[in-house]
Amino acid sequence: MAPAKKLAQKEKYSVIIPTYNERRNLPIITWLLARTFTDKYIGHLPTGKLDWELIIVDDASPDGTLAVAQQLQKVYTSKRIVLKPRAGKLGLGTAYVHGLKFATGTFVVIMDADFSHHPKFIADMIGVQKDKRGGVDGYDIVTGTRYAGQGGVYGWDLKRKLVSRGANLFADTVLRPGVSDLTGSFRLYRRAVLEQVIAETESKGYTFQMEMMVRAKAMGYSVAEVPITFVDRVYGESKLGGDEIVEYAKGVLGLWLKV
């Protein structure tokens, strides 16, 4: 008697969004995510076959973001909105590590809550992930890029554009990772891949995303890019400052020595 075939696991997408003072942005980004996954089609894929959840990791936002998230959970149900708050502002990298512990999807999307990452690009990411050029099961990682194809940045002044471009050029020159936007933080991962990469990643702050990509490439995972338009936050203030820029530069040099 032939052994029974193992049933393929149904695909599910876990979206992890770290929040700090995002009470005005969170309801709209949640609505856009829900619409993205419940539209008739995502690219060429019928979304009726897709499952999803949004994991919100709030770091004790003083503006009441968690209270807003709790109201959203009542609207969309706890199946769709998973709340995993923390006691204080503990860093972006650890927020993803924390959220990943509760993800039940086969794929994980990481993104910001401030509209700099529009959910409409998730459709493109899912479509590209399925491309067999990335392997039998498609690509392991799909990353959004501001600096290839039709990608771009809107709402930044010249100084910030130069800082971002310079940061990517610096990292590309030193590390040669083979991706055009190393500092981007809008990505789709196969969950098993993300778990392995994140376990090897040492950074916890703004260099976290960069190190994740460099290590993923060094571990041999396949990566594809999707052009995105990055728009400066609609509400709230940017959390990037001089200390983070210094941290980034140190992180690039540290990775060069380690990887």
Short mmCIF file of C-alpha atoms in Angstrom, two decimals:
data_model
loop_
_atom_site.label_atom_id
_atom_site.label_comp_id
_atom_site.label_asym_id
_atom_site.label_seq_id
_atom_site.Cartn_x
_atom_site.Cartn_y
_atom_site.Cartn_z
CA MET A 1 0.00 0.00 0.00
CA ALA A 2 1.44 3.33 -1.06
CA PRO A 3 2.09 5.85 1.76
CA ALA A 4 -0.43 8.68 2.03
CA LYS A 5 0.68 11.94 0.47
CA LYS A 6 1.33 14.81 2.86
CA LEU A 7 -1.24 17.52 2.41
CA ALA A 8 0.20 20.87 1.37
CA GLN A 9 -0.18 23.57 4.00
CA LYS A 10 -2.67 26.23 2.99
CA GLU A 11 -1.02 29.57 2.36
CA LYS A 12 -1.60 32.31 4.90
CA TYR A 13 -0.07 35.78 5.13
CA SER A 14 0.92 37.27 8.49
CA VAL A 15 1.53 41.03 8.38
CA ILE A 16 3.67 42.35 11.24
CA ILE A 17 3.43 46.08 11.95
CA PRO A 18 5.39 47.66 14.83
CA THR A 19 3.70 50.84 16.10
CA TYR A 20 4.67 53.83 18.20
CA ASN A 21 2.32 56.83 18.15
CA GLU A 22 0.39 55.65 15.08
CA ARG A 23 -3.21 56.06 16.32
CA ARG A 24 -4.21 58.21 13.33
CA ASN A 25 -2.57 55.95 10.75
CA LEU A 26 -3.51 52.53 12.10
CA PRO A 27 -7.25 52.47 11.20
CA ILE A 28 -6.59 53.42 7.58
CA ILE A 29 -3.66 51.05 7.05
CA THR A 30 -5.74 48.24 8.58
CA TRP A 31 -8.65 48.98 6.24
CA LEU A 32 -6.30 49.02 3.25
CA LEU A 33 -4.79 45.69 4.27
CA ALA A 34 -8.22 44.12 4.70
CA ARG A 35 -9.25 45.40 1.28
CA THR A 36 -6.03 44.12 -0.28
CA PHE A 37 -6.62 40.58 0.93
CA THR A 38 -10.36 40.54 0.24
CA ASP A 39 -10.41 42.07 -3.24
CA LYS A 40 -11.53 39.63 -5.93
CA TYR A 41 -7.98 39.27 -7.18
CA ILE A 42 -4.47 39.94 -5.94
CA GLY A 43 -2.63 40.35 -9.21
CA HIS A 44 -3.56 37.19 -11.09
CA LEU A 45 -4.43 35.23 -7.91
CA PRO A 46 -8.01 34.76 -6.64
CA THR A 47 -7.90 36.11 -3.10
CA GLY A 48 -10.75 33.89 -1.99
CA LYS A 49 -8.04 31.25 -1.46
CA LEU A 50 -5.85 33.51 0.70
CA ASP A 51 -5.90 33.81 4.47
CA TRP A 52 -4.35 36.65 6.45
CA GLU A 53 -3.76 38.21 9.86
CA LEU A 54 -2.34 41.51 11.11
CA ILE A 55 -0.03 41.36 14.12
CA ILE A 56 0.30 44.75 15.80
CA VAL A 57 3.28 45.21 18.12
CA ASP A 58 2.76 48.46 20.00
CA ASP A 59 5.51 49.79 22.24
CA ALA A 60 3.36 51.54 24.86
CA SER A 61 2.52 54.48 22.59
CA PRO A 62 1.56 57.50 24.71
CA ASP A 63 -0.94 58.66 22.05
CA GLY A 64 -3.31 55.73 22.65
CA THR A 65 -2.41 53.59 19.64
CA LEU A 66 -3.15 50.39 21.58
CA ALA A 67 -6.67 51.55 22.44
CA VAL A 68 -7.32 52.19 18.75
CA ALA A 69 -5.93 48.74 17.92
CA GLN A 70 -8.29 47.17 20.44
CA GLN A 71 -11.24 48.84 18.73
CA LEU A 72 -10.03 47.58 15.36
CA GLN A 73 -9.85 44.07 16.78
CA LYS A 74 -13.54 44.31 17.69
CA VAL A 75 -14.36 45.33 14.12
CA TYR A 76 -12.20 42.81 12.25
CA THR A 77 -12.17 40.03 14.94
CA SER A 78 -9.25 38.55 16.85
CA LYS A 79 -8.68 36.09 14.01
CA ARG A 80 -7.58 38.96 11.77
CA ILE A 81 -6.15 41.44 14.30
CA VAL A 82 -3.63 40.01 16.76
CA LEU A 83 -2.42 42.40 19.48
CA LYS A 84 0.97 41.76 21.06
CA PRO A 85 1.91 44.99 22.87
CA ARG A 86 5.12 45.51 24.83
CA ALA A 87 5.87 47.49 27.98
CA GLY A 88 8.03 50.17 26.35
CA LYS A 89 9.93 51.35 23.29
CA LEU A 90 12.30 48.44 22.79
CA GLY A 91 13.48 48.84 19.20
CA LEU A 92 12.33 47.98 15.70
CA GLY A 93 14.27 44.74 15.33
CA THR A 94 12.99 43.24 18.57
CA ALA A 95 9.44 44.23 17.58
CA TYR A 96 9.67 41.97 14.52
CA VAL A 97 11.21 39.19 16.61
CA HIS A 98 8.36 39.52 19.10
CA GLY A 99 5.65 39.59 16.44
CA LEU A 100 7.09 36.59 14.60
CA LYS A 101 6.57 34.43 17.70
CA PHE A 102 2.82 34.74 17.19
CA ALA A 103 2.66 34.54 13.40
CA THR A 104 0.67 31.60 12.07
CA GLY A 105 1.11 32.31 8.36
CA THR A 106 3.26 30.47 5.85
CA PHE A 107 4.46 33.87 4.67
CA VAL A 108 5.25 37.02 6.66
CA VAL A 109 5.00 40.61 5.44
CA ILE A 110 6.88 43.27 7.40
CA MET A 111 5.99 46.91 6.83
CA ASP A 112 5.47 50.30 8.47
CA ALA A 113 2.17 51.70 9.70
CA ASP A 114 2.68 55.25 8.43
CA PHE A 115 1.71 54.78 4.73
CA SER A 116 5.29 54.95 3.53
CA HIS A 117 4.55 51.34 2.53
CA HIS A 118 1.23 51.11 0.70
CA PRO A 119 -0.53 47.73 0.98
CA LYS A 120 -1.35 47.79 -2.74
CA PHE A 121 2.21 46.58 -3.45
CA ILE A 122 1.59 43.37 -1.51
CA ALA A 123 -0.29 42.07 -4.56
CA ASP A 124 2.83 42.52 -6.69
CA MET A 125 4.99 40.89 -4.03
CA ILE A 126 2.76 37.82 -3.85
CA GLY A 127 2.71 37.52 -7.63
CA VAL A 128 6.51 37.80 -7.92
CA GLN A 129 7.06 35.32 -5.08
CA LYS A 130 5.30 32.64 -7.14
CA ASP A 131 7.79 33.02 -10.00
CA LYS A 132 9.53 29.68 -10.51
CA ARG A 133 12.77 31.47 -11.36
CA GLY A 134 13.21 31.78 -7.61
CA GLY A 135 13.04 28.00 -7.18
CA VAL A 136 10.48 25.19 -7.29
CA ASP A 137 8.33 26.98 -4.71
CA GLY A 138 9.16 30.50 -5.89
CA TYR A 139 11.31 33.11 -4.19
CA ASP A 140 12.19 32.94 -0.50
CA ILE A 141 12.10 36.73 -0.09
CA VAL A 142 10.53 39.58 -2.05
CA THR A 143 11.70 43.06 -1.09
CA GLY A 144 10.29 46.41 -2.08
CA THR A 145 12.74 48.78 -3.75
CA ARG A 146 12.66 52.54 -4.17
CA TYR A 147 15.66 52.54 -6.45
CA ALA A 148 14.85 50.23 -9.38
CA GLY A 149 12.24 50.11 -12.13
CA GLN A 150 9.32 52.44 -11.44
CA GLY A 151 10.20 52.78 -7.76
CA GLY A 152 10.60 56.20 -6.19
CA VAL A 153 10.42 58.42 -3.11
CA TYR A 154 7.91 61.21 -2.53
CA GLY A 155 7.64 63.81 0.23
CA TRP A 156 11.31 63.90 1.21
CA ASP A 157 13.49 66.97 0.94
CA LEU A 158 16.77 66.78 -0.97
CA LYS A 159 18.83 66.25 2.20
CA ARG A 160 16.90 63.16 3.25
CA LYS A 161 16.97 61.73 -0.28
CA LEU A 162 20.75 62.17 -0.36
CA VAL A 163 21.11 60.52 3.06
CA SER A 164 19.05 57.51 1.94
CA ARG A 165 20.81 57.16 -1.40
CA GLY A 166 24.17 57.60 0.28
CA ALA A 167 23.37 54.96 2.89
CA ASN A 168 22.44 52.44 0.19
CA LEU A 169 25.49 53.28 -1.91
CA PHE A 170 27.76 52.95 1.10
CA ALA A 171 26.31 49.57 2.03
CA ASP A 172 26.36 48.34 -1.58
CA THR A 173 30.00 49.32 -1.99
CA VAL A 174 31.10 47.69 1.26
CA LEU A 175 28.85 44.61 1.37
CA ARG A 176 27.79 43.99 -2.27
CA PRO A 177 24.47 42.37 -1.29
CA GLY A 178 22.98 42.27 -4.81
CA VAL A 179 19.81 44.25 -3.98
CA SER A 180 19.11 47.85 -4.93
CA ASP A 181 17.45 49.00 -1.69
CA LEU A 182 19.22 47.54 1.32
CA THR A 183 17.67 49.95 3.84
CA GLY A 184 14.09 49.26 2.78
CA SER A 185 11.75 47.65 5.31
CA PHE A 186 8.81 46.50 3.16
CA ARG A 187 9.34 42.79 2.55
CA LEU A 188 7.63 39.44 2.06
CA TYR A 189 9.37 36.43 3.58
CA ARG A 190 8.67 32.74 3.59
CA ARG A 191 8.10 32.30 7.33
CA ALA A 192 10.56 29.42 7.76
CA VAL A 193 13.21 31.53 6.02
CA LEU A 194 12.51 34.57 8.19
CA GLU A 195 12.79 32.47 11.34
CA GLN A 196 16.22 31.19 10.29
CA VAL A 197 17.53 34.59 9.19
CA ILE A 198 16.23 36.44 12.22
CA ALA A 199 17.90 33.93 14.53
CA GLU A 200 21.27 34.85 13.00
CA THR A 201 20.71 38.62 13.04
CA GLU A 202 22.39 40.57 15.82
CA SER A 203 21.22 44.15 15.13
CA LYS A 204 18.11 45.44 16.89
CA GLY A 205 17.72 49.01 15.61
CA TYR A 206 17.72 50.70 12.20
CA THR A 207 20.46 48.40 10.85
CA PHE A 208 18.24 45.38 11.46
CA GLN A 209 16.73 45.30 7.96
CA MET A 210 20.10 45.70 6.31
CA GLU A 211 21.67 42.88 8.28
CA MET A 212 18.68 40.61 7.61
CA MET A 213 19.09 40.97 3.85
CA VAL A 214 22.86 40.58 3.89
CA ARG A 215 22.64 37.43 5.97
CA ALA A 216 19.80 36.00 3.86
CA LYS A 217 21.88 36.39 0.72
CA ALA A 218 24.92 34.88 2.44
CA MET A 219 22.75 31.90 3.50
CA GLY A 220 21.82 31.29 -0.13
CA TYR A 221 18.15 32.31 -0.08
CA SER A 222 16.58 33.59 -3.31
CA VAL A 223 15.56 37.25 -3.36
CA ALA A 224 13.40 39.18 -5.85
CA GLU A 225 12.60 42.90 -5.95
CA VAL A 226 9.35 44.77 -6.56
CA PRO A 227 9.47 48.51 -7.35
CA ILE A 228 7.48 50.55 -4.82
CA THR A 229 6.68 54.22 -4.37
CA PHE A 230 7.73 55.29 -0.90
CA VAL A 231 5.69 58.21 0.47
CA ASP A 232 6.73 60.14 3.58
CA ARG A 233 4.49 59.53 6.58
CA VAL A 234 1.05 61.12 6.54
CA TYR A 235 0.63 61.64 10.30
CA GLY A 236 3.22 61.73 13.09
CA GLU A 237 6.93 62.41 13.12
CA SER A 238 9.86 60.54 11.63
CA LYS A 239 11.83 58.52 14.16
CA LEU A 240 15.11 58.73 12.21
CA GLY A 241 17.79 60.95 13.71
CA GLY A 242 21.53 61.51 13.79
CA ASP A 243 22.12 58.67 16.26
CA GLU A 244 20.45 56.20 13.90
CA ILE A 245 22.64 57.34 10.98
CA VAL A 246 25.78 56.75 13.07
CA GLU A 247 24.41 53.37 14.15
CA TYR A 248 23.80 52.46 10.51
CA ALA A 249 27.37 53.29 9.47
CA LYS A 250 28.77 51.23 12.33
CA GLY A 251 26.43 48.39 11.40
CA VAL A 252 27.65 48.30 7.79
CA LEU A 253 31.27 48.11 8.86
CA GLY A 254 30.44 45.49 11.49
CA LEU A 255 28.71 43.31 8.90
CA TRP A 256 31.65 43.66 6.55
CA LEU A 257 33.83 42.12 9.24
CA LYS A 258 31.40 39.33 10.16
CA VAL A 259 29.64 38.15 6.99
#
